[in-house]
Every structure is written in structure tokens, then in C-alpha cells.
Tab-separated table of C-alpha atoms in Angstrom:
chain	number	residue	atom	x	y	z
H	1	MET	CA	50.260	30.847	62.428
H	2	ASN	CA	52.360	29.777	65.410
H	3	LYS	CA	51.655	26.059	64.675
H	4	ALA	CA	52.624	26.526	61.086
H	5	PHE	CA	55.780	28.279	62.142
H	6	ASP	CA	56.654	25.593	64.590
H	7	LYS	CA	56.123	23.022	61.934
H	8	VAL	CA	58.605	24.795	59.712
H	9	ARG	CA	61.153	25.062	62.462
H	10	ASN	CA	60.823	21.382	63.360
H	11	HIS	CA	61.517	20.267	59.799
H	12	ARG	CA	64.622	18.143	59.472
H	13	HIS	CA	66.061	20.582	56.915
H	14	TYR	CA	65.293	23.725	58.727
H	15	ASP	CA	68.610	24.256	60.487
H	16	LYS	CA	70.591	23.360	57.562
H	17	GLY	CA	68.481	25.826	55.349
H	18	ILE	CA	69.111	28.630	57.834
H	19	ASP	CA	72.822	27.966	57.935
H	20	VAL	CA	72.890	28.107	54.083
H	21	LEU	CA	70.855	31.289	53.915
H	22	LYS	CA	73.200	32.997	56.499
H	23	LEU	CA	76.180	31.855	54.434
H	24	VAL	CA	74.744	33.048	51.245
H	25	SER	CA	73.890	36.473	52.767
H	26	ILE	CA	77.365	36.961	54.213
H	27	VAL	CA	79.003	35.852	50.974
H	28	GLY	CA	76.586	37.860	48.850
H	29	SER	CA	77.015	41.007	50.864
H	30	THR	CA	80.831	40.790	50.856
H	31	GLU	CA	80.898	39.967	47.123
H	32	ILE	CA	78.811	43.186	46.554
H	33	ILE	CA	81.423	45.180	48.283
H	34	LEU	CA	84.169	43.289	46.437
H	35	LYS	CA	82.555	43.836	43.000
H	36	GLY	CA	81.631	47.399	43.972
H	37	VAL	CA	85.246	48.265	44.576
H	38	GLY	CA	86.213	46.383	41.461
H	39	PHE	CA	83.489	48.342	39.377
H	40	ILE	CA	84.638	51.740	40.745
H	41	THR	CA	88.243	50.965	39.852
H	42	GLY	CA	87.118	49.922	36.439
H	43	ILE	CA	84.898	53.003	35.805
H	44	LEU	CA	87.771	55.264	36.917
H	45	ILE	CA	89.965	53.621	34.244
H	46	VAL	CA	87.343	53.908	31.540
H	47	ARG	CA	86.626	57.629	32.325
H	48	LEU	CA	90.241	58.794	32.922
H	49	LEU	CA	92.231	56.910	30.281
H	50	PRO	CA	92.168	58.377	26.709
H	51	ILE	CA	90.300	56.167	24.279
H	52	GLN	CA	93.626	55.147	22.678
H	53	GLU	CA	95.241	54.052	25.981
H	54	TYR	CA	92.009	52.316	27.003
H	55	ALA	CA	92.174	50.415	23.725
H	56	PHE	CA	95.698	49.257	24.837
H	57	TYR	CA	94.374	48.465	28.315
H	58	THR	CA	91.622	46.272	26.842
H	59	LEU	CA	94.102	44.459	24.740
H	60	ALA	CA	96.582	43.951	27.537
H	61	ASN	CA	93.858	42.671	29.846
H	62	THR	CA	92.646	40.194	27.250
H	63	MET	CA	96.222	38.954	26.706
H	64	LEU	CA	96.663	38.522	30.498
H	65	GLY	CA	93.448	36.391	30.574
H	66	THR	CA	94.691	34.354	27.711
H	67	LEU	CA	98.171	33.894	29.346
H	68	VAL	CA	96.464	32.663	32.574
H	69	VAL	CA	94.190	30.246	30.685
H	70	PHE	CA	97.197	28.821	28.780
H	71	THR	CA	99.191	28.501	31.977
H	72	ASP	CA	96.407	26.633	33.744
H	73	SER	CA	95.455	24.379	30.734
H	74	GLY	CA	93.141	22.402	33.121
H	75	ILE	CA	95.469	22.088	36.030
H	76	SER	CA	92.972	23.852	38.368
H	77	ASN	CA	90.166	21.460	37.155
H	78	GLY	CA	92.507	18.537	38.028
H	79	VAL	CA	93.389	19.933	41.358
H	80	MET	CA	89.780	20.539	42.228
H	81	ALA	CA	88.711	17.035	41.122
H	82	LEU	CA	91.448	15.314	43.033
H	83	SER	CA	91.016	17.615	46.110
H	84	GLY	CA	87.283	17.088	46.278
H	85	LYS	CA	88.021	13.370	47.001
H	86	GLU	CA	90.673	14.007	49.518
H	87	TRP	CA	89.445	17.279	51.124
H	88	LYS	CA	89.621	15.937	54.696
H	89	ASP	CA	93.332	14.781	54.535
H	90	PRO	CA	95.787	17.620	54.952
H	91	LYS	CA	98.871	15.583	53.770
H	92	LYS	CA	97.074	14.340	50.504
H	93	LEU	CA	95.773	17.919	49.946
H	94	GLY	CA	99.332	19.284	50.426
H	95	VAL	CA	100.728	16.863	47.838
H	96	ILE	CA	97.920	17.692	45.290
H	97	LEU	CA	98.434	21.436	45.709
H	98	ALA	CA	102.197	21.276	45.550
H	99	THR	CA	102.029	19.209	42.376
H	100	GLY	CA	99.503	21.603	40.823
H	101	LEU	CA	101.717	24.667	41.639
H	102	ASP	CA	104.751	23.022	40.293
H	103	LEU	CA	103.052	22.102	36.994
H	104	ARG	CA	101.725	25.727	36.624
H	105	LYS	CA	105.217	27.206	36.959
H	106	LYS	CA	106.520	24.920	34.193
H	107	PHE	CA	103.563	25.713	31.934
H	108	ALA	CA	104.109	29.454	32.646
H	109	ALA	CA	107.688	29.598	31.380
H	110	VAL	CA	106.671	28.112	27.961
H	111	THR	CA	103.530	30.245	27.770
H	112	LEU	CA	105.432	33.498	28.286
H	113	VAL	CA	107.998	32.717	25.675
H	114	ILE	CA	105.465	32.057	23.065
H	115	ALA	CA	103.111	34.900	23.988
H	116	THR	CA	105.554	37.808	24.210
H	117	PRO	CA	106.087	38.492	20.496
H	118	ILE	CA	102.349	38.011	19.813
H	119	ILE	CA	101.412	40.652	22.387
H	120	LEU	CA	104.040	43.150	21.183
H	121	TYR	CA	102.833	42.652	17.590
H	122	LEU	CA	99.268	43.242	18.361
H	123	LEU	CA	99.994	46.396	20.522
H	124	VAL	CA	102.132	47.952	17.732
H	125	LYS	CA	99.410	46.989	15.195
H	126	ASN	CA	97.054	49.044	17.212
H	127	ASN	CA	99.228	52.065	17.114
H	128	ALA	CA	101.276	51.683	20.299
H	129	SER	CA	104.928	52.819	20.035
H	130	TRP	CA	107.586	50.044	20.536
H	131	LEU	CA	108.458	51.712	23.859
H	132	SER	CA	104.877	51.704	24.997
H	133	ALA	CA	104.413	48.139	23.935
H	134	ALA	CA	107.541	47.004	25.732
H	135	LEU	CA	106.429	48.767	29.017
H	136	ILE	CA	102.959	47.214	28.824
H	137	MET	CA	104.495	43.683	28.178
H	138	LEU	CA	106.827	44.192	31.328
H	139	SER	CA	103.845	45.439	33.444
H	140	LEU	CA	101.974	42.188	32.671
H	141	ILE	CA	104.593	39.935	34.090
H	142	PRO	CA	103.855	40.638	37.818
H	143	ALA	CA	100.148	40.183	37.197
H	144	PHE	CA	100.689	37.157	35.276
H	145	TYR	CA	102.887	35.484	37.949
H	146	ALA	CA	100.456	36.439	40.696
H	147	ALA	CA	97.625	34.697	38.773
H	148	LEU	CA	99.741	31.522	38.631
H	149	SER	CA	98.885	30.413	42.180
H	150	ASP	CA	95.729	32.555	42.820
H	151	SER	CA	93.007	30.142	41.774
H	152	LEU	CA	94.863	27.038	42.994
H	153	LEU	CA	95.360	28.433	46.437
H	154	GLU	CA	91.714	29.189	46.776
H	155	ILE	CA	90.561	25.619	46.142
H	156	THR	CA	91.238	24.119	49.623
H	157	PRO	CA	89.574	27.013	51.575
H	158	LYS	CA	86.619	26.737	49.229
H	159	LEU	CA	86.339	23.000	49.839
H	160	HIS	CA	86.421	23.600	53.636
H	161	GLN	CA	84.096	26.638	53.135
H	162	ASP	CA	86.465	29.056	54.942
H	163	ILE	CA	84.653	31.813	53.021
H	164	GLU	CA	85.310	34.595	55.525
H	165	SER	CA	89.168	34.388	55.304
H	166	LEU	CA	89.018	34.232	51.368
H	167	GLN	CA	86.718	37.239	51.186
H	168	LYS	CA	88.878	39.329	53.674
H	169	ASN	CA	91.811	38.622	51.502
H	170	GLN	CA	90.014	39.508	48.271
H	171	LEU	CA	88.737	42.677	49.818
H	172	LYS	CA	92.270	43.689	50.803
H	173	VAL	CA	93.492	43.065	47.238
H	174	GLY	CA	90.517	44.958	45.686
H	175	LEU	CA	91.019	47.971	47.868
H	176	GLY	CA	94.776	47.823	47.208
H	177	ARG	CA	94.041	48.048	43.466
H	178	LEU	CA	91.662	50.889	43.986
H	179	LEU	CA	94.068	52.875	46.059
H	180	LEU	CA	97.035	52.318	43.664
H	181	THR	CA	94.830	53.173	40.696
H	182	LEU	CA	93.707	56.400	42.395
H	183	SER	CA	97.225	57.318	43.358
H	184	THR	CA	98.585	56.945	39.764
H	185	ILE	CA	95.939	57.489	37.160
H	186	PHE	CA	95.688	61.242	37.582
H	187	ILE	CA	99.400	61.702	37.262
H	188	PHE	CA	100.321	58.886	34.889
H	189	PRO	CA	97.356	57.963	32.514
H	190	PHE	CA	99.176	55.222	30.812
H	191	THR	CA	98.198	51.584	30.300
H	192	PHE	CA	101.454	50.057	31.762
H	193	VAL	CA	101.143	52.035	35.018
H	194	ILE	CA	97.511	50.908	35.569
H	195	VAL	CA	98.247	47.292	34.696
H	196	LEU	CA	100.971	47.292	37.200
H	197	ALA	CA	98.820	48.859	39.836
H	198	SER	CA	96.482	45.951	39.205
H	199	GLY	CA	99.028	43.204	39.499
H	200	LEU	CA	100.942	44.137	42.591
H	201	PRO	CA	98.165	43.869	45.132
H	202	GLN	CA	97.527	40.283	44.011
H	203	ILE	CA	101.086	39.293	44.915
H	204	TYR	CA	100.430	40.312	48.489
H	205	GLY	CA	97.114	38.505	48.345
H	206	ASN	CA	98.776	35.327	47.345
H	207	LEU	CA	101.117	35.523	50.298
H	208	LYS	CA	97.998	35.669	52.552
H	209	LEU	CA	96.402	32.807	50.677
H	210	LYS	CA	99.269	30.598	51.521
H	211	LYS	CA	98.744	31.305	55.298
H	212	ILE	CA	95.008	30.527	54.912
H	213	ASN	CA	95.991	27.235	53.181
H	214	SER	CA	98.216	26.265	56.075
H	215	LYS	CA	95.083	25.737	58.250
H	216	PHE	CA	93.922	22.848	56.142
H	217	VAL	CA	97.020	21.709	54.116
H	218	ASP	CA	100.331	20.235	55.005
H	219	VAL	CA	102.333	22.967	53.188
H	220	HIS	CA	105.572	21.057	53.550
H	221	GLN	CA	104.552	18.345	51.016
H	222	LYS	CA	106.421	18.004	47.757
H	223	PRO	CA	105.181	17.330	44.169
H	224	ASP	CA	104.310	13.691	43.631
H	225	ALA	CA	104.832	11.786	40.262
H	226	THR	CA	101.516	9.813	40.715
H	227	VAL	CA	99.462	12.929	41.477
H	228	ARG	CA	101.187	14.657	38.572
H	229	LYS	CA	100.089	11.823	36.371
H	230	ASP	CA	96.515	12.136	37.413
H	231	ILE	CA	96.490	15.846	37.030
H	232	LEU	CA	98.073	15.600	33.492
H	233	ALA	CA	95.553	13.018	32.522
H	234	ILE	CA	92.873	15.695	33.002
H	235	VAL	CA	95.079	18.334	31.380
H	236	TYR	CA	95.606	16.169	28.286
H	237	LYS	CA	91.823	15.558	28.094
H	238	LEU	CA	91.054	19.327	28.299
H	239	LEU	CA	94.160	20.928	26.636
H	240	PRO	CA	93.009	21.095	23.033
H	241	ASN	CA	89.654	22.392	24.387
H	242	ILE	CA	91.423	25.019	26.501
H	243	VAL	CA	93.898	26.134	23.785
H	244	PHE	CA	90.933	26.601	21.497
H	245	PHE	CA	88.881	28.502	24.099
H	246	ALA	CA	91.802	30.646	24.956
H	247	PHE	CA	91.288	32.209	21.581
H	248	SER	CA	87.673	31.656	20.819
H	249	GLY	CA	86.662	32.853	24.376
H	250	GLN	CA	88.136	36.295	23.560
H	251	ILE	CA	87.619	36.077	19.813
H	252	VAL	CA	85.738	39.395	19.869
H	253	ILE	CA	88.854	41.206	21.102
H	254	TRP	CA	91.133	39.177	18.783
H	255	ILE	CA	89.155	40.087	15.690
H	256	LEU	CA	88.725	43.706	16.491
H	257	SER	CA	92.321	44.017	17.463
H	258	VAL	CA	93.437	42.761	13.960
H	259	PHE	CA	90.509	43.963	11.728
H	260	GLY	CA	88.861	46.663	13.734
H	261	ASN	CA	90.022	49.952	15.050
H	262	SER	CA	91.048	51.140	18.472
H	263	ASN	CA	87.642	53.050	19.025
H	264	GLU	CA	85.662	49.772	18.668
H	265	LEU	CA	88.306	47.977	20.859
H	266	ALA	CA	87.945	50.640	23.573
H	267	SER	CA	84.100	50.448	23.245
H	268	ILE	CA	83.857	46.675	23.780
H	269	GLY	CA	86.285	46.930	26.774
H	270	ALA	CA	84.274	49.688	28.300
H	271	LEU	CA	80.976	47.864	27.928
H	272	GLY	CA	82.753	44.739	29.323
H	273	ARG	CA	82.837	46.674	32.627
H	274	PHE	CA	79.250	45.759	33.217
H	275	SER	CA	80.204	42.115	33.188
H	276	LEU	CA	80.750	42.647	36.887
H	277	LEU	CA	77.005	42.468	37.245
H	278	ILE	CA	77.496	38.791	36.210
H	279	GLY	CA	80.776	38.367	37.895
H	280	LEU	CA	79.177	38.951	41.352
H	281	PHE	CA	76.835	36.010	40.872
H	282	THR	CA	79.566	33.862	39.441
H	283	SER	CA	81.761	34.455	42.433
H	284	VAL	CA	79.044	33.474	44.912
H	285	LEU	CA	78.255	30.276	43.045
H	286	SER	CA	81.962	29.338	42.599
H	287	THR	CA	82.594	29.892	46.225
H	288	LEU	CA	79.473	28.185	47.663
H	289	PHE	CA	77.913	25.720	45.289
H	290	ILE	CA	80.510	24.239	43.056
H	291	PRO	CA	82.808	23.060	45.925
H	292	ARG	CA	79.770	21.517	47.661
H	293	PHE	CA	78.630	19.790	44.470
H	294	SER	CA	82.150	18.446	44.040
H	295	ARG	CA	81.917	17.012	47.487
H	296	LEU	CA	78.585	15.189	47.060
H	297	ASP	CA	78.502	11.470	47.484
H	298	GLU	CA	77.707	9.312	44.372
H	299	ASN	CA	73.928	9.513	44.918
H	300	LYS	CA	72.270	10.060	41.520
H	301	SER	CA	69.048	11.500	42.799
H	302	LEU	CA	70.876	13.934	44.990
H	303	ILE	CA	73.247	15.074	42.309
H	304	ILE	CA	70.506	15.715	39.799
H	305	LYS	CA	68.482	17.734	42.376
H	306	ALA	CA	71.471	19.888	43.123
H	307	PHE	CA	72.189	20.285	39.403
H	308	LEU	CA	68.770	21.431	38.693
H	309	PHE	CA	68.644	23.852	41.657
H	310	PHE	CA	71.951	25.308	40.338
H	311	GLN	CA	70.329	25.813	36.830
H	312	ALA	CA	67.215	27.463	38.339
H	313	LEU	CA	69.504	30.105	40.066
H	314	LEU	CA	71.394	30.776	36.936
H	315	PHE	CA	68.150	31.328	34.939
H	316	VAL	CA	66.592	33.592	37.439
H	317	PHE	CA	69.723	35.717	37.836
H	318	SER	CA	70.210	35.977	34.106
H	319	ILE	CA	66.588	37.162	33.416
H	320	VAL	CA	66.820	39.770	36.140
H	321	VAL	CA	70.077	41.196	34.758
H	322	ILE	CA	68.847	41.204	31.089
H	323	LEU	CA	65.603	42.889	32.177
H	324	PHE	CA	67.508	45.588	34.061
H	325	VAL	CA	69.737	46.339	31.072
H	326	PHE	CA	66.770	46.602	28.715
H	327	LEU	CA	64.929	49.076	31.011
H	328	PHE	CA	67.845	51.331	31.946
H	329	PRO	CA	70.507	51.411	29.226
H	330	THR	CA	70.788	55.231	29.188
H	331	GLN	CA	71.525	55.321	32.843
H	332	MET	CA	74.093	52.534	32.721
H	333	LEU	CA	76.005	54.169	29.729
H	334	TRP	CA	76.141	57.537	31.637
H	335	VAL	CA	78.418	55.768	34.080
H	336	LEU	CA	80.925	55.056	31.293
H	337	GLY	CA	81.066	58.723	30.135
H	338	SER	CA	80.085	60.616	26.952
H	339	SER	CA	82.530	58.700	24.748
H	340	TYR	CA	80.294	55.692	24.946
H	341	SER	CA	76.798	57.113	25.258
H	342	ASP	CA	75.434	55.872	21.929
H	343	LEU	CA	76.052	52.195	22.501
H	344	SER	CA	72.642	51.150	24.064
H	345	THR	CA	72.076	48.256	21.538
H	346	GLU	CA	75.646	47.014	21.877
H	347	LEU	CA	75.218	47.118	25.670
H	348	PHE	CA	72.136	44.958	25.458
H	349	LEU	CA	73.854	42.523	23.104
H	350	ILE	CA	76.977	42.068	25.192
H	351	ILE	CA	75.013	41.435	28.453
H	352	LEU	CA	72.704	39.032	26.567
H	353	SER	CA	75.797	37.105	25.310
H	354	ASN	CA	77.443	37.183	28.812
H	355	CYS	CA	74.332	35.830	30.473
H	356	ILE	CA	74.036	32.981	28.121
H	357	GLY	CA	77.806	32.425	28.429
H	358	LEU	CA	77.461	32.373	32.193
H	359	ILE	CA	74.865	29.475	32.176
H	360	ALA	CA	76.976	27.536	29.664
H	361	SER	CA	80.377	28.023	31.468
H	362	MET	CA	79.001	27.462	35.039
H	363	THR	CA	77.244	24.327	33.845
H	364	GLY	CA	80.593	23.020	32.455
H	365	ASN	CA	82.401	24.069	35.566
H	366	LEU	CA	79.797	22.154	37.631
H	367	MET	CA	80.308	18.941	35.812
H	368	GLY	CA	84.015	19.506	35.651
H	369	SER	CA	84.168	19.654	39.440
H	370	ARG	CA	83.102	16.044	39.434
H	371	GLY	CA	85.606	15.045	36.765
H	372	HIS	CA	83.346	15.085	33.680
H	373	PHE	CA	84.671	17.051	30.680
H	374	LEU	CA	83.451	17.500	27.104
H	375	ASN	CA	85.407	15.776	24.281
H	376	PRO	CA	87.664	18.599	22.985
H	377	ILE	CA	87.393	17.496	19.366
H	378	LEU	CA	83.583	17.973	19.554
H	379	VAL	CA	83.907	21.407	21.036
H	380	ILE	CA	86.581	22.564	18.608
H	381	ALA	CA	84.533	21.338	15.659
H	382	MET	CA	81.471	22.997	16.850
H	383	ASN	CA	83.182	26.384	17.363
H	384	LEU	CA	84.974	26.290	13.953
H	385	LEU	CA	81.628	25.662	12.315
H	386	THR	CA	80.110	28.511	14.289
H	387	VAL	CA	82.639	31.084	13.487
H	388	THR	CA	82.656	29.946	9.730
H	389	ALA	CA	78.918	30.415	9.459
H	390	ALA	CA	79.078	33.826	11.327
H	391	PHE	CA	81.749	35.047	8.865
H	392	PHE	CA	79.203	34.613	5.956
H	393	ILE	CA	76.320	36.156	7.940
H	394	TRP	CA	77.783	39.157	9.727
H	395	ASP	CA	80.633	41.575	9.201
H	396	LEU	CA	82.911	40.380	12.053
H	397	ALA	CA	85.152	43.569	11.782
H	398	THR	CA	82.425	45.613	13.311
H	399	LEU	CA	81.376	45.768	16.974
H	400	ARG	CA	77.710	44.852	16.387
H	401	GLY	CA	78.610	41.972	13.961
H	402	ILE	CA	81.035	40.446	16.386
H	403	LEU	CA	78.483	40.697	19.160
H	404	TYR	CA	75.875	38.762	17.120
H	405	TYR	CA	78.466	36.109	16.515
H	406	SER	CA	79.192	35.957	20.196
H	407	ILE	CA	75.503	35.351	21.055
H	408	LEU	CA	75.274	32.489	18.528
H	409	TYR	CA	78.457	30.975	19.878
H	410	GLN	CA	77.162	31.127	23.425
H	411	CYS	CA	73.760	29.548	22.479
H	412	ILE	CA	75.411	26.641	20.782
H	413	SER	CA	77.842	26.234	23.662
H	414	LEU	CA	74.834	26.154	26.131
H	415	ALA	CA	73.030	23.514	24.060
H	416	VAL	CA	76.186	21.264	23.921
H	417	ASN	CA	76.846	21.666	27.679
H	418	TYR	CA	73.237	20.758	28.646
H	419	SER	CA	73.336	17.731	26.286
H	420	PHE	CA	76.515	16.535	27.820
H	421	SER	CA	75.399	17.224	31.362
H	422	PHE	CA	72.043	15.481	31.053
H	423	TYR	CA	73.697	12.415	29.395
H	424	LYS	CA	76.180	12.118	32.293
H	425	LEU	CA	73.564	12.614	34.879
H	426	ILE	CA	70.671	10.710	33.598
H	427	VAL	CA	71.647	8.206	30.748
H	428	ASN	CA	75.237	7.326	31.858
H	429	LYS	CA	75.420	4.854	34.670
């Protein structure tokens, strides 16, 4: 036994493997705390907001996510791809980051002007008063502007694997949201108050992220025209795809907000709280594996092995989550409260869709970290055909019908992402 153990300890990958396991355990345990805080905050909102207000909250959160996607438009992909090549040079990293942040601010102004009337219309369409709709719109602005720099400021610390600083900051932001939610929701159970309570802590978190970046980046650098051109080249390649995904990625909410009713909108928002089960794993992979994959040398064999290992992790995790939901739907729905207790089938469907979507999106992100992106025309055509087919198969104005469509959509997306990935990794030289 001792000889076998000594043989393992003397293996050339032993020390590296132990270091990775330690890092995964630290990141994983912290992420569990982070997601636990987020989950508690979410459940408080589900249980304490009236169904009508929670429908507004679901719609507002969806809008916020769409605004952030539009504002990014592939900028973060460009910054990650360029930073992965220059991650050891503080000045070059500073130029890349400054250019990315500058581009995001410009994209944000255009996005906000276009989105404001749409958000107001959909809120009023779902029985919000004009005053309520205006207050919700105003409350979205701090959260929106906080999200402008959040993902960009995390890129450099992730590349340098300064995970501890990132997670401490995320924990402070999460606890801030929980405390603000607790101190307001019992007295003011209104959507605009809760949205504001979610956005303000992120502003504080971004200030801390800038200090973290100063350890690796020359923060005094200015935007550069050449770097802007390189980032925009990736943006132009991804923009049609991202614009389409900004709508299709949340199409369940869009369709229900226009054709459904507030009860179904609230139901899908409440069930979506369990996506934190998946978000925990996504955060760990995004923090540990994608930056490391981006940094890999151009060694085809090494890249393929890393890619396959990544896929194995995704599949094992997804199977465990789906099995858990299948065995314990009643216990999970009890957490949401009596208003949502009869949604066991819908819970299984939404988690199945989310798990397939996890594999598809993380595979795309993995390839994107090395500068490989799907042709947007192909993706848009694929999605238009899918939604057209689903329209004739299911009633997309119902919760169950829209979830069936979502599963079909994610399956096709997964097949396309795999085909593209294997082509780039194996066939393409």
C-alpha cells in the first residue's frame, strides 16, 4: 500500500493535481456560500412578493439581463480573447481593459435609449400602473450601469487566478443584497425597491474590483484605436448572433409577457430560482477552467484533452442535477411556497432545459475564449426554424408549451455547438 502511495506521490502530475484539487475545493466551497446567499435572497423575494409584483420582478430581471447582453455585444469575448494572449503584460492588459470599458459605455447609452419604451410598454401590458412602471425602470438603471464593468473587471483576476480576492468581493456583494432585501421587503414589498436593493451593492463591488485589477493591470492606460479595432472585429462577428440571442435566450419570458398572463410569468420566474443549482457549477467552471483553457499553448493534443475533460464535468454534473429534481420535486417546490406547489412537471422540464443549455453555452464559451465563434447567420437561421416548428407543435402561450420549445431549442443549440467545436479542434488545422 505504501509503495503504491509513494508511486502516486512521485508521479510528475501529482503536485499539480493536488494544487488543482485544493483550488477547486476552495472555489467550490466559497461558491456554495455565494449561491446559498443568492438562493436565500431569491426565495425571500418569491415568498414575500405578491404574485403580481413577482411577475413584474421577473419581467424587470429579464429586461436587465437583455440590456446587459446588448451592452456587451461580444465586447467581453473580445477582451477575454485579447487578454488571454497578453495576460502577463500589465500595460497591454491595461490598454485592452480601458478600451473594452470605453466601448461598453458607448454601447450602453444607445441600448438604454432603445430599451426604455419597450420595458415600459411590457410592464403596463402586464397590468403595472404607469407610476409603477416608471419606478421600476428608474430602479433598473443603477443595476444596469453596475453590470457595465462587472464582467470586464473580472477577466484579468481570473486569468491570473486571483480567485480569493474575486470571491471575497462577490461574497460582500451577495451579503449586501441579502441585507438590503431583508431590510426593505417586509416594509416595502414592491418590485422597484427590490431591484434597487439588488443593484446598489454591485456598485460597491465594482469599486473593489478596480482595486483588485490594479495588482495586475496598469490602470492609467487609455483606450487604443488598434485594440478597439480588434475588439470590434470580434463584436461585428458576434453582434447579429448576440442580438438574436438577447431575445431568443429569454424567449420564454418574452412570449409569456406578451401572450400569457401574470400567473404564468410569476411561475416561470419562481421555478427559475432553482437555476442557481446550475449557476454554482457554471461559476466554478468560468472561474477556473475557461481562463486556463484560454491560456493553453497551441498544442492540438493538449487542447482536445482539456476540451473532453471539460465536457465530462458538464455531463456528470447535469445528470446529477436532473436525477435530484426527478426524485425530490415536492420538497423543492415546498421551498417556493404554496402558490407554486403544483408545478412538479414544469420544474423538471425547466431544469432539463437549463442543463442542456448549460452544456451548449459553456461549450460555446470555451471555444470563444480561444477566439472561435459560430457564424451568426447559421445560428439565427437555426433558431428561426426551431421557433417556427415549435409554433405549429405546441401552444407557446402556455407555460408547459414554452418549456417544450425551450428543450428543443437547447438540444439543437448543443448539436450545433458540438459540430462547430469538433470541426475547429479536429478537422481544422
